[in-house]
PDB file of C-alpha atoms in Angstrom:
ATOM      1  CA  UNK A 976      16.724  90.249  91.508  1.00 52.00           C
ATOM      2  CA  UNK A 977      18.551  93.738  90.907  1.00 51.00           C
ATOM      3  CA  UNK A 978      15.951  95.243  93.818  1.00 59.00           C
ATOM      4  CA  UNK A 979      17.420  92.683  96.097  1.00 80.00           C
ATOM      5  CA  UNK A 980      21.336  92.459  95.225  1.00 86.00           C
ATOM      6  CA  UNK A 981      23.620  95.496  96.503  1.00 87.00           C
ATOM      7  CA  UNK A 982      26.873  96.301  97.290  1.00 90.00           C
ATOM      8  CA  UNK A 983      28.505  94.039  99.909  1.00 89.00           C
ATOM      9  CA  UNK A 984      25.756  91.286  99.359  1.00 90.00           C
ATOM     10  CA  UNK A 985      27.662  87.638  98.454  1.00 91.00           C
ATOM     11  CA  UNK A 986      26.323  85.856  95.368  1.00 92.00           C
ATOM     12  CA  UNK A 987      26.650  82.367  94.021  1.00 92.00           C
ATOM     13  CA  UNK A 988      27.471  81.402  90.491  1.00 91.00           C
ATOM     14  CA  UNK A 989      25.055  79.359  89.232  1.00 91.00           C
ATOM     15  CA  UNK A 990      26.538  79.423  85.488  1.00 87.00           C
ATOM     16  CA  UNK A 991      30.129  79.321  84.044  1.00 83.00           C
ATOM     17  CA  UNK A 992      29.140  79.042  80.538  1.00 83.00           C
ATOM     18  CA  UNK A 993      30.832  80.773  78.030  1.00 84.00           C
ATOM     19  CA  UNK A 994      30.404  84.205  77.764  1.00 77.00           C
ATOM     20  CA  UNK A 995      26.640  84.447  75.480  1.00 69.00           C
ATOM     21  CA  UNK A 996      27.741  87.689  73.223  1.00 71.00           C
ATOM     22  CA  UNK A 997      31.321  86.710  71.692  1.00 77.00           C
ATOM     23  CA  UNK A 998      31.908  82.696  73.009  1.00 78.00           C
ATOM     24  CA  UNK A 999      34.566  83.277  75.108  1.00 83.00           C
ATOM     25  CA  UNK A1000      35.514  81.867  78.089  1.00 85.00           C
ATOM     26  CA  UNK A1001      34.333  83.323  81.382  1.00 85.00           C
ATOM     27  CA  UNK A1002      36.717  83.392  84.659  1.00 89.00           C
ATOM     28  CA  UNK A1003      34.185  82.700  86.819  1.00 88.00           C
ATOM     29  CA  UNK A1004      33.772  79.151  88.623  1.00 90.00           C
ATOM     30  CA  UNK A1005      30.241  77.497  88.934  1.00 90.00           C
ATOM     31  CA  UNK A1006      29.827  76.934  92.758  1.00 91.00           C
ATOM     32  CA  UNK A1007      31.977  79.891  93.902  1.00 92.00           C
ATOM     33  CA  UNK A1008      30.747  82.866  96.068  1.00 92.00           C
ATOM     34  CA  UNK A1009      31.716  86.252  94.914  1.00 92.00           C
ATOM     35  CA  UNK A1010      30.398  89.616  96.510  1.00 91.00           C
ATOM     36  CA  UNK A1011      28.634  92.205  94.731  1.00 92.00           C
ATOM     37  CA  UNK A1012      31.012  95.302  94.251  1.00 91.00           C
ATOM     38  CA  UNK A1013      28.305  97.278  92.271  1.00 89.00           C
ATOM     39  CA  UNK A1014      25.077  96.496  90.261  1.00 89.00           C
ATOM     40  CA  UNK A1015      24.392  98.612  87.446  1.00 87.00           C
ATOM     41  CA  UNK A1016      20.886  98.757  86.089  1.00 87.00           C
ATOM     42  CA  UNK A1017      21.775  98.045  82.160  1.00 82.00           C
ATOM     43  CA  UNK A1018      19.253  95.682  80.636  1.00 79.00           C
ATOM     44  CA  UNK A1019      21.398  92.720  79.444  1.00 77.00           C
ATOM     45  CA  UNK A1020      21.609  91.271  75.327  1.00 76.00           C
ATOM     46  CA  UNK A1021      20.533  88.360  76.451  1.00 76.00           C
ATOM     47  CA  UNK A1022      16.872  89.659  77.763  1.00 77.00           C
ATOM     48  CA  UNK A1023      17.001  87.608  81.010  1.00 79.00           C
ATOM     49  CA  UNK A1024      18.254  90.153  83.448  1.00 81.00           C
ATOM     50  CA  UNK A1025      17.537  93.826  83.971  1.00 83.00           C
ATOM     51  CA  UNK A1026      21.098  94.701  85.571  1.00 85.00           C
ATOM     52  CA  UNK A1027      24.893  93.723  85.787  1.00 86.00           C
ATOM     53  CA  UNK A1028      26.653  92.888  88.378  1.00 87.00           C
ATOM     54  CA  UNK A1029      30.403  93.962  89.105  1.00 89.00           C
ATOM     55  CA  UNK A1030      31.961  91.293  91.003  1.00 89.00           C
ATOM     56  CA  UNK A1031      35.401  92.804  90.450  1.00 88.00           C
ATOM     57  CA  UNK A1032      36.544  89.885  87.473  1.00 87.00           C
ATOM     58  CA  UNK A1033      36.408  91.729  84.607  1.00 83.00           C
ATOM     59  CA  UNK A1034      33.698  94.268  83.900  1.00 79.00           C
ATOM     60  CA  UNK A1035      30.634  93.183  84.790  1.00 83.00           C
ATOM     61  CA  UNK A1036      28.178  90.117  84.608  1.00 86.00           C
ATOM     62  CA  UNK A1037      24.727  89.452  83.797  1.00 86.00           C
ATOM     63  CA  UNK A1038      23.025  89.193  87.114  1.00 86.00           C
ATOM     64  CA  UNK A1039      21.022  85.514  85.779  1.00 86.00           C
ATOM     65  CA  UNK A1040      24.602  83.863  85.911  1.00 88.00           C
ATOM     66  CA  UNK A1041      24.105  84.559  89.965  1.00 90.00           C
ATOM     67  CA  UNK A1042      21.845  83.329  92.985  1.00 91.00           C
ATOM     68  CA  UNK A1043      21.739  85.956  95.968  1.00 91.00           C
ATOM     69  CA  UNK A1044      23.078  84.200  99.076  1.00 89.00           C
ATOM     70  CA  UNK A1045      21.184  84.741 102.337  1.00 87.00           C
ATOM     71  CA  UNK A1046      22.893  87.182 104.662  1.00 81.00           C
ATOM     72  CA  UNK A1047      24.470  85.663 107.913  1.00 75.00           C
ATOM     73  CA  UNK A1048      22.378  85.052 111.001  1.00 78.00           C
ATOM     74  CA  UNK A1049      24.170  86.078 113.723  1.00 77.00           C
ATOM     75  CA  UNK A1050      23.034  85.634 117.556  1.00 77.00           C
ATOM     76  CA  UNK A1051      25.583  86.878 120.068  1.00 78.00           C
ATOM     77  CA  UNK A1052      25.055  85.047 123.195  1.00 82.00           C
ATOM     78  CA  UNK A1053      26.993  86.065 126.245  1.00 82.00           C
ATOM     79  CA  UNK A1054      28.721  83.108 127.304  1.00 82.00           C
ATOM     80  CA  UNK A1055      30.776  82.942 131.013  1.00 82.00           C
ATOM     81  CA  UNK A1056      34.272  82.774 131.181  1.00 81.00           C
ATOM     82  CA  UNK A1057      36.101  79.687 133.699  1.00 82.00           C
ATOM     83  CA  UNK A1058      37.817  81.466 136.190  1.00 82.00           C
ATOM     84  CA  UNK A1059      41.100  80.008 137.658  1.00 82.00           C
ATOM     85  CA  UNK A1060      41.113  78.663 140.979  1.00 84.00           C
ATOM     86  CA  UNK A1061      43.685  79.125 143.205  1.00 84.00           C
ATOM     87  CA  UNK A1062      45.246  76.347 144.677  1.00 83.00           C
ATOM     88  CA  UNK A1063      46.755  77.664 148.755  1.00 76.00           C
TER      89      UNK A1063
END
């Protein structure tokens, strides 16, 4: 996933569990979007991921606690504007 997540890209959390090194608590929420600040490619302890993530909580993050969101779609389509009639 590291190839694919950059800076600016949004990211869900797929897992809130406690933090797999020391136990602790993690801040993040399962379910929340967070966008990437930085990935830094630093295999992980755990062996599942091949880069961290800054998210700005914290440090960093292993990226296999996130999902890469798919970027917007956006279509601008011209639309009219009314104009005011004027009544004599």
């Amino acid at each position: 996933m590291s190839d694919a997540v950059g800076p600016g890209d949004l990211v869900l959390c797929v897992n809130a569990a406690p933090n797999h090194m020391t136990g602790e608590a993690v801040p993040l929420v399962a379910g929340e979007t967070y966008m990437v600040g930085a990935v830094m490619e630093f295999a992980c302890p755990c062996g599942r991921s091949d880069a961290l993530l800054d998210i700005g909580i914290d440090f960093a993050w292993c990226q296999s606690r996130f999902r890469l969101l798919p970027k917007p779609k956006f279509n601008a389509v011209p639309k009219s504007a009314s104009v005011p009639t004027e009544k004599v």
